[in-house]
PDB file of C-alpha atoms in Angstrom:
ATOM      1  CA  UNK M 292     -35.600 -51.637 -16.562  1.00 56.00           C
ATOM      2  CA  UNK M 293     -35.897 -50.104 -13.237  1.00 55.00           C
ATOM      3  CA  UNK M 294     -31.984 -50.404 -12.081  1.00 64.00           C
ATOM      4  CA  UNK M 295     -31.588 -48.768 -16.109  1.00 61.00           C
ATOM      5  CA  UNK M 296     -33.841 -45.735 -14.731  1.00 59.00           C
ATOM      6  CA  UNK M 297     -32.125 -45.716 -11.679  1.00 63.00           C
ATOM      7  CA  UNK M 298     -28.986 -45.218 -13.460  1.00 67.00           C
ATOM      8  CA  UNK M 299     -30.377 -42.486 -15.931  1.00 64.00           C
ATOM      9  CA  UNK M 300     -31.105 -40.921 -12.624  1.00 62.00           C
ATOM     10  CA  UNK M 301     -27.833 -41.006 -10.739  1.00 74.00           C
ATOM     11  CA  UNK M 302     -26.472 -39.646 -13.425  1.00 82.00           C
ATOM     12  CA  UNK M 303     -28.530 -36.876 -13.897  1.00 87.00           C
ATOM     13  CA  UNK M 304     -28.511 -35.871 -10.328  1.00 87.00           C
ATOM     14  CA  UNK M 305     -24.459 -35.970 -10.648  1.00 88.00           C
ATOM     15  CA  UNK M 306     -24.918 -33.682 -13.894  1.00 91.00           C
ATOM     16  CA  UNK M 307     -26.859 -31.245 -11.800  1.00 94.00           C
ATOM     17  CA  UNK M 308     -24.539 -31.342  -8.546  1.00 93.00           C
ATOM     18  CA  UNK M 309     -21.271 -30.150 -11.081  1.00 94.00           C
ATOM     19  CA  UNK M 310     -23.830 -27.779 -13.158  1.00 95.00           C
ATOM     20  CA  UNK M 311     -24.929 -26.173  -9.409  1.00 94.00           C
ATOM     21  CA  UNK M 312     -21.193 -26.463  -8.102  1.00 94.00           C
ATOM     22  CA  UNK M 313     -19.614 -24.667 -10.977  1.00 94.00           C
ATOM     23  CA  UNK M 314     -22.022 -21.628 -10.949  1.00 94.00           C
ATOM     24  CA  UNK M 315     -21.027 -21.374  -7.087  1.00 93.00           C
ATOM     25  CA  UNK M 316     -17.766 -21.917  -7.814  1.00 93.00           C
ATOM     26  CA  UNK M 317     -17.445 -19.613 -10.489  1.00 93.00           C
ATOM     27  CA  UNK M 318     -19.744 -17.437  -9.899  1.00 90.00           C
ATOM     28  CA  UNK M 319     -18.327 -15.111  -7.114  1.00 83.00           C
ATOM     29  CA  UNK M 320     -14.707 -15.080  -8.471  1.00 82.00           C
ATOM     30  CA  UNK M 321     -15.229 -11.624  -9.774  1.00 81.00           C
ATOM     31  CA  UNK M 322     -17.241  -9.931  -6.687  1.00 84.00           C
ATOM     32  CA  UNK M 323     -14.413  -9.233  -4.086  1.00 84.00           C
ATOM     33  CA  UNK M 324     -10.749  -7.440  -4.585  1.00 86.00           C
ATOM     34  CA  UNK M 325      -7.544  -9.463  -4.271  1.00 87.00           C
ATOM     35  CA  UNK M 326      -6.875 -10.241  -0.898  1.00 85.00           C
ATOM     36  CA  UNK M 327      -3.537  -9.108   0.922  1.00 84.00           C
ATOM     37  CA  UNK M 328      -1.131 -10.475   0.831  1.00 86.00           C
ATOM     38  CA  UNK M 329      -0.591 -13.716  -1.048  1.00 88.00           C
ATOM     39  CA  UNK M 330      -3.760 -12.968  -4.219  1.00 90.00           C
ATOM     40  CA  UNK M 331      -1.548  -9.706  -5.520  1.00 91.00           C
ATOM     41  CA  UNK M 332       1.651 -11.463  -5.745  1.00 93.00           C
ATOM     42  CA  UNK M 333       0.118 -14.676  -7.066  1.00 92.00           C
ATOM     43  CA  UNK M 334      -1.066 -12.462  -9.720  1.00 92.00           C
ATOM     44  CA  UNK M 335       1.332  -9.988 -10.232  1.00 94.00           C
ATOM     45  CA  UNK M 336       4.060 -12.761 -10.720  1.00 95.00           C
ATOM     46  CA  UNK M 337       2.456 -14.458 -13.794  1.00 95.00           C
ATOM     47  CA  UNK M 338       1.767 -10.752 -15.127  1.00 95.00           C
ATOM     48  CA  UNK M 339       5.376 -10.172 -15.338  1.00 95.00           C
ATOM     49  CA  UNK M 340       5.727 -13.401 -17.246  1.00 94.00           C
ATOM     50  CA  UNK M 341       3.357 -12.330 -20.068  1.00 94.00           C
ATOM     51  CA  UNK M 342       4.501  -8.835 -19.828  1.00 93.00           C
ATOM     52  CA  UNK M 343       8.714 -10.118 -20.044  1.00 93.00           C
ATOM     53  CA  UNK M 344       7.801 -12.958 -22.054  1.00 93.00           C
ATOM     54  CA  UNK M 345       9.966 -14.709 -19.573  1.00 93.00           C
ATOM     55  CA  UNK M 346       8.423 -17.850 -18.517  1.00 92.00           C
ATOM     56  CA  UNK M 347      11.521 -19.293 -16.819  1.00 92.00           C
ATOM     57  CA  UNK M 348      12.536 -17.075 -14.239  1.00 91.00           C
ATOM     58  CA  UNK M 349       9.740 -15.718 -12.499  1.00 93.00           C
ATOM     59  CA  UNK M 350       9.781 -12.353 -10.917  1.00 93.00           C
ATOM     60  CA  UNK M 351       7.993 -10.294  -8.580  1.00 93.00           C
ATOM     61  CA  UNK M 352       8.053  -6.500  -9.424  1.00 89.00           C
ATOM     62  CA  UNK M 353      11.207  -6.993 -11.705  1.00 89.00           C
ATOM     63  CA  UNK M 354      12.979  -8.942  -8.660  1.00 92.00           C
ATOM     64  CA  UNK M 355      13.500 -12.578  -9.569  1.00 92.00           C
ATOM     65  CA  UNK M 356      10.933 -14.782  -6.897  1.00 91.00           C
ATOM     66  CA  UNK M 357      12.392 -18.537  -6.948  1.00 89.00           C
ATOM     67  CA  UNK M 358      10.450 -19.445  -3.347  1.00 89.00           C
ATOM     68  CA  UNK M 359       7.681 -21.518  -5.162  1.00 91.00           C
ATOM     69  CA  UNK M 360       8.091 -23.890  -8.593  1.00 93.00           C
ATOM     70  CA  UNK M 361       6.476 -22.275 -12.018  1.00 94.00           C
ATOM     71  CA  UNK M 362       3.659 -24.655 -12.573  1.00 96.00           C
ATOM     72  CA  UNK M 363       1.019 -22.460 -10.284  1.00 96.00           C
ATOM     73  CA  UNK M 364       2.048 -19.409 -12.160  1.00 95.00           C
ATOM     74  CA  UNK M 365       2.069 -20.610 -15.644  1.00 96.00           C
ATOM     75  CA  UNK M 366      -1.371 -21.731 -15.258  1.00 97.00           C
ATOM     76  CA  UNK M 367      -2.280 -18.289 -14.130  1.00 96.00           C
ATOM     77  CA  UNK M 368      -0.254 -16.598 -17.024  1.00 95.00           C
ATOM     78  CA  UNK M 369      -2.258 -18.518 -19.354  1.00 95.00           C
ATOM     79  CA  UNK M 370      -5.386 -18.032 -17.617  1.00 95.00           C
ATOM     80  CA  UNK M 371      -4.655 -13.828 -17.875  1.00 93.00           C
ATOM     81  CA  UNK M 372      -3.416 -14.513 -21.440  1.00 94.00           C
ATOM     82  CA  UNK M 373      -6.417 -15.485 -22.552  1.00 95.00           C
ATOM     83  CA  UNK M 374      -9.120 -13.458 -20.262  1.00 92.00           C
ATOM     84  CA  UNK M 375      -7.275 -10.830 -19.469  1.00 90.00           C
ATOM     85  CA  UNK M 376      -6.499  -9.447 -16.077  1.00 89.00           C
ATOM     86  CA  UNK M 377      -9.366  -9.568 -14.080  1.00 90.00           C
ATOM     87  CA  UNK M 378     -10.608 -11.308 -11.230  1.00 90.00           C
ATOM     88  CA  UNK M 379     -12.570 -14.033 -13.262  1.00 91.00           C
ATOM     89  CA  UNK M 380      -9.215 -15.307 -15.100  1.00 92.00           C
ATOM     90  CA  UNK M 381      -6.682 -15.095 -11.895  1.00 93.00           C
ATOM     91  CA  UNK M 382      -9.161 -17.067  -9.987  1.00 94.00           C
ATOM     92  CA  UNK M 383     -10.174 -19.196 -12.233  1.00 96.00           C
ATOM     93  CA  UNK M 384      -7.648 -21.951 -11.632  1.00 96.00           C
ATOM     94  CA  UNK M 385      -8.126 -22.341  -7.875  1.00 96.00           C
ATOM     95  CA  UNK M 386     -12.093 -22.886  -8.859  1.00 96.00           C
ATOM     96  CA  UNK M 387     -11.124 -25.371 -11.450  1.00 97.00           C
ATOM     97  CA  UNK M 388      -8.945 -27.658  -9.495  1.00 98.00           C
ATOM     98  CA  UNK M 389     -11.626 -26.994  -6.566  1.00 97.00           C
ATOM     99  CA  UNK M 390     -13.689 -28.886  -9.238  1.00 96.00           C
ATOM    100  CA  UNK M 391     -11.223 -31.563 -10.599  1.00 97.00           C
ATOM    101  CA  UNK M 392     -10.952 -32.350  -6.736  1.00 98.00           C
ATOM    102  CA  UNK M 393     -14.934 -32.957  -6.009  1.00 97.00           C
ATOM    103  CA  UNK M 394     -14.712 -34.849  -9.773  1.00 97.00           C
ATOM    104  CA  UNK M 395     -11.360 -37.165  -8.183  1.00 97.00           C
ATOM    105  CA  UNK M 396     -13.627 -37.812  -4.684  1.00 98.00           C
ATOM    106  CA  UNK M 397     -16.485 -38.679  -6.712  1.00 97.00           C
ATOM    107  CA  UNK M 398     -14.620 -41.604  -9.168  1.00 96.00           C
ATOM    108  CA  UNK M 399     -12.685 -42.883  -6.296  1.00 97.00           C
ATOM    109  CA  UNK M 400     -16.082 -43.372  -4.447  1.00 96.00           C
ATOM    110  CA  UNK M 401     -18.073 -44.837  -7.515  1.00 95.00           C
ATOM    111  CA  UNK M 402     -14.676 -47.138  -8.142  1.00 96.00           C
ATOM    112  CA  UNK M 403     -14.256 -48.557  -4.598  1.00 96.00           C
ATOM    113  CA  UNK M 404     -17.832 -48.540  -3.320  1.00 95.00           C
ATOM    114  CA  UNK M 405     -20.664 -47.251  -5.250  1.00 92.00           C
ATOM    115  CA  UNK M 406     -22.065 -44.399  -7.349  1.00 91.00           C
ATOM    116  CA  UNK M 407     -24.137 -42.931  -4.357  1.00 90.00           C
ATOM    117  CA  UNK M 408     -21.269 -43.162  -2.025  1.00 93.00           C
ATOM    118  CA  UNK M 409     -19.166 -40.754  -4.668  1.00 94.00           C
ATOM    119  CA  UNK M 410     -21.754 -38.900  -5.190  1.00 94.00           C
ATOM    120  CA  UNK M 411     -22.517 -37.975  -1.285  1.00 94.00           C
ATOM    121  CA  UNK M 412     -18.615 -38.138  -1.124  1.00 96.00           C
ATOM    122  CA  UNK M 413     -18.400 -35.527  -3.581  1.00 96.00           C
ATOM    123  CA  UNK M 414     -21.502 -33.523  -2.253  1.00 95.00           C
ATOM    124  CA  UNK M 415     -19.331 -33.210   1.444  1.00 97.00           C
ATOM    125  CA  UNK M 416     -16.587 -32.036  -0.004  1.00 97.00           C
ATOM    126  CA  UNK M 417     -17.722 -29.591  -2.617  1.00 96.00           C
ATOM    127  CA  UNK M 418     -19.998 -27.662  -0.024  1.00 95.00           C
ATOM    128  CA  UNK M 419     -17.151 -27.632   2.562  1.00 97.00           C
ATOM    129  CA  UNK M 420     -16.919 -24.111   3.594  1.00 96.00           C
ATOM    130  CA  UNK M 421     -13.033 -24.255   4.220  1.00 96.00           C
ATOM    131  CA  UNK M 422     -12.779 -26.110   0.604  1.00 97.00           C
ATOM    132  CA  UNK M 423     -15.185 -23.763  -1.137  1.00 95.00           C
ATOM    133  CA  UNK M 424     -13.070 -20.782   0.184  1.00 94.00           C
ATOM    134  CA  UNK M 425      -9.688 -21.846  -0.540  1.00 95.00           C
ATOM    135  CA  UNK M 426     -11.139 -22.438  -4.028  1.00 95.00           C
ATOM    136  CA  UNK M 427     -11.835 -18.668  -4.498  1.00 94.00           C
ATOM    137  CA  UNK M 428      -8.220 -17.492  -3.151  1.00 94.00           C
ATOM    138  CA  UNK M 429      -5.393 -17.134  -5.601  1.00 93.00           C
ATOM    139  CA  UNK M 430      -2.859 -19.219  -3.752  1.00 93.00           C
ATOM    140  CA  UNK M 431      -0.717 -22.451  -4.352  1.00 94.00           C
ATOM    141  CA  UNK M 432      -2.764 -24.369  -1.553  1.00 94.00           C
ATOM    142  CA  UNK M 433      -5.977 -25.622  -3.541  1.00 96.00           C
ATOM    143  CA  UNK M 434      -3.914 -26.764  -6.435  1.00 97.00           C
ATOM    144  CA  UNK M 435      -1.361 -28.774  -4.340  1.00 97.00           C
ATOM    145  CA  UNK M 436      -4.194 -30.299  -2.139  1.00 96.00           C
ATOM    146  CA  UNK M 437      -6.276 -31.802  -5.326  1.00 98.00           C
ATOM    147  CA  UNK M 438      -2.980 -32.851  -6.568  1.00 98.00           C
ATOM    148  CA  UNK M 439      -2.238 -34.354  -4.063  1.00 97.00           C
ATOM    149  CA  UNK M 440      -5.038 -36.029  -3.050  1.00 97.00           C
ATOM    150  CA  UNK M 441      -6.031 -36.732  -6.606  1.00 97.00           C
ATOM    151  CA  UNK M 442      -2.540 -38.752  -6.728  1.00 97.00           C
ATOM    152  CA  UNK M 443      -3.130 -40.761  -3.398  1.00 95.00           C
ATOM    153  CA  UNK M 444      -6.702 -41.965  -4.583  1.00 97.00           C
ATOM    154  CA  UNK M 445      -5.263 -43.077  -7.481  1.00 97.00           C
ATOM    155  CA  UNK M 446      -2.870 -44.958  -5.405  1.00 96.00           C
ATOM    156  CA  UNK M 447      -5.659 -46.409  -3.411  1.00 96.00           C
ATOM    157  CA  UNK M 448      -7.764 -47.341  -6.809  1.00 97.00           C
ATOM    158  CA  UNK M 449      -4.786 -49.256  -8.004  1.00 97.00           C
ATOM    159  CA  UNK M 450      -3.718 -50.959  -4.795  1.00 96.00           C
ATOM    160  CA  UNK M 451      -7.091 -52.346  -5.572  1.00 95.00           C
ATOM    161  CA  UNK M 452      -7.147 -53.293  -9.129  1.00 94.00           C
ATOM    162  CA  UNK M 453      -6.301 -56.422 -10.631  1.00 93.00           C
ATOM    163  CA  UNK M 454      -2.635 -56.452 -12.234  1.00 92.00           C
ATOM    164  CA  UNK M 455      -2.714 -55.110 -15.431  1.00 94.00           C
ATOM    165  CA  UNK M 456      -3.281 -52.028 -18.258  1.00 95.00           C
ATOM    166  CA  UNK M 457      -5.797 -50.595 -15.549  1.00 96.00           C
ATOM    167  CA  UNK M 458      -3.352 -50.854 -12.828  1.00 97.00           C
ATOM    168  CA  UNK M 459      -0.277 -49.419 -14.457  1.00 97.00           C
ATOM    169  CA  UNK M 460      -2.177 -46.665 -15.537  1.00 97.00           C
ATOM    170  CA  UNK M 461      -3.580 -45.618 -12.639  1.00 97.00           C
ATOM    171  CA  UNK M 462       0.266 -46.189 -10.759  1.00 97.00           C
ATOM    172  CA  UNK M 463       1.501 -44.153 -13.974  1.00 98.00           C
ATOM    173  CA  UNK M 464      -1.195 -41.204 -12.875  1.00 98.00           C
ATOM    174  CA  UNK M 465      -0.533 -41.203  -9.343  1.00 97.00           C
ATOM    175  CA  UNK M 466       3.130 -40.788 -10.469  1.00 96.00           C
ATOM    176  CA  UNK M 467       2.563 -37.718 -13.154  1.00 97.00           C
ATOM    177  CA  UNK M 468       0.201 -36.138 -10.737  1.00 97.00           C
ATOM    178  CA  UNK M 469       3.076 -36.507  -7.713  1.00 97.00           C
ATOM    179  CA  UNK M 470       5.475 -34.549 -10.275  1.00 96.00           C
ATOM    180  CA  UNK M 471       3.008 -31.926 -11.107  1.00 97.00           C
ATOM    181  CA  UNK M 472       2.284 -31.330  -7.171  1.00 97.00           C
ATOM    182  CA  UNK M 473       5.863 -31.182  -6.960  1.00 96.00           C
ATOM    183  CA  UNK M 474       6.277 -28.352  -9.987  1.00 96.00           C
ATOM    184  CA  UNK M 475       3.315 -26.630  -7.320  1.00 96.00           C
ATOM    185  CA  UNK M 476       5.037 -26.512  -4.357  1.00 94.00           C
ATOM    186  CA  UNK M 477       8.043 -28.434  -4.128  1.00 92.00           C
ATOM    187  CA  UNK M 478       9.827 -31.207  -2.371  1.00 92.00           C
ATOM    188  CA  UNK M 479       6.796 -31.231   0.210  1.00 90.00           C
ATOM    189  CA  UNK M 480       4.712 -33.394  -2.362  1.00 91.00           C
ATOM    190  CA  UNK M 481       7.490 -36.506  -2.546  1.00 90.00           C
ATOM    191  CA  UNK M 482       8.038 -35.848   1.449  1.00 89.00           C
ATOM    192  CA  UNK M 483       4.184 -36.320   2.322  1.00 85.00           C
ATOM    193  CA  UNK M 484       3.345 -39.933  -0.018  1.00 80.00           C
ATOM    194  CA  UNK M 485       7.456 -40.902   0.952  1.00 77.00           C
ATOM    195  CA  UNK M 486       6.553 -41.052   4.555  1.00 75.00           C
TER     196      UNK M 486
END
């Protein structure tokens, strides 16, 4: 009865971190201009790909911008398809993935060691003031770090696992999530887990 309680409570007090960590990390996307020079083209780029209806080639101010892979922008595009352009929906990918990435530390933690060690694991890194900031800047940096990192915990979890469904699912993740860092940013995410 008293571990059950226990329990209850943990996972209330886990509710209440993401509750309190979304409203921060939400909640001042709209209060400051985009910052030169990286948040205007970050957003102008996945303008031009709702405006052109082109969502192959992406361009910067009608000049065709191949320096980074499409998966950053198409998540903006959608984001400014369906709130419009503002502040709120350009930013609001950086926040989320800010998010996903305190969520990723927080499993890994509860899976190799404890609840309270992912929670307090989680806690550190959400209120990180370099992590908390690059979640609020339209760039490719936050979504290629959680990918990342979200990939090599996953690679950790199933080093750890018995063989099995658990185990190939969490290689199969750590792959998918590899790819998708590498649709961010490019080679850099097979160089980084290669070496």
């Amino acid at each position: 009865m008293l571990q059950e309680s226990k329990n209850i409570a943990t996972q209330r007090n886990v509710l209440y971190f993401f509750l309190a960590l979304s409203l921060l990390y939400f909640g001042f996307s709209w209060m400051r201009p985009l910052a030169l020079p990286d948040e205007p083209r970050y957003s102008e780029i996945p303008r031009e790909m709702l405006a052109s209806g082109d969502w192959v080639a992406p361009r910067l101010n009608g000049v065709l911008y191949f320096y980074k892979p499409p998966l950053f922008y198409w998540l903006v595009a959608a984001a400014e398809y369906v709130g419009g352009l503002n502040n709120v929906a350009v930013r609001f990918w950086p926040a989320a993935f800010g998010m996903l990435g305190c969520l990723a530390v927080y499993l890994a933690g509860k899976t190799l060691y404890n609840k309270s060690t992912g929670f307090y694991a989680a806690i550190i890194l959400g209120t990180s003031v370099l992590y908390f900031a690059m979640s609020q800047l339209i760039i490719l940096d936050m979504t290629f770090s959680v990918l990342m990192s979200s990939a090599l915990l996953c690679f950790v979890v199933g080093q750890r696992e018995a063989a099995g469904a658990r185990q190939r699912n969490l290689f199969y993740a750590f792959y998918a999530l590899i790819a998708l860092a590498v649709m961010t940013k490019g080679i850099l995410a097979i160089m980084l887990p290669g070496a």
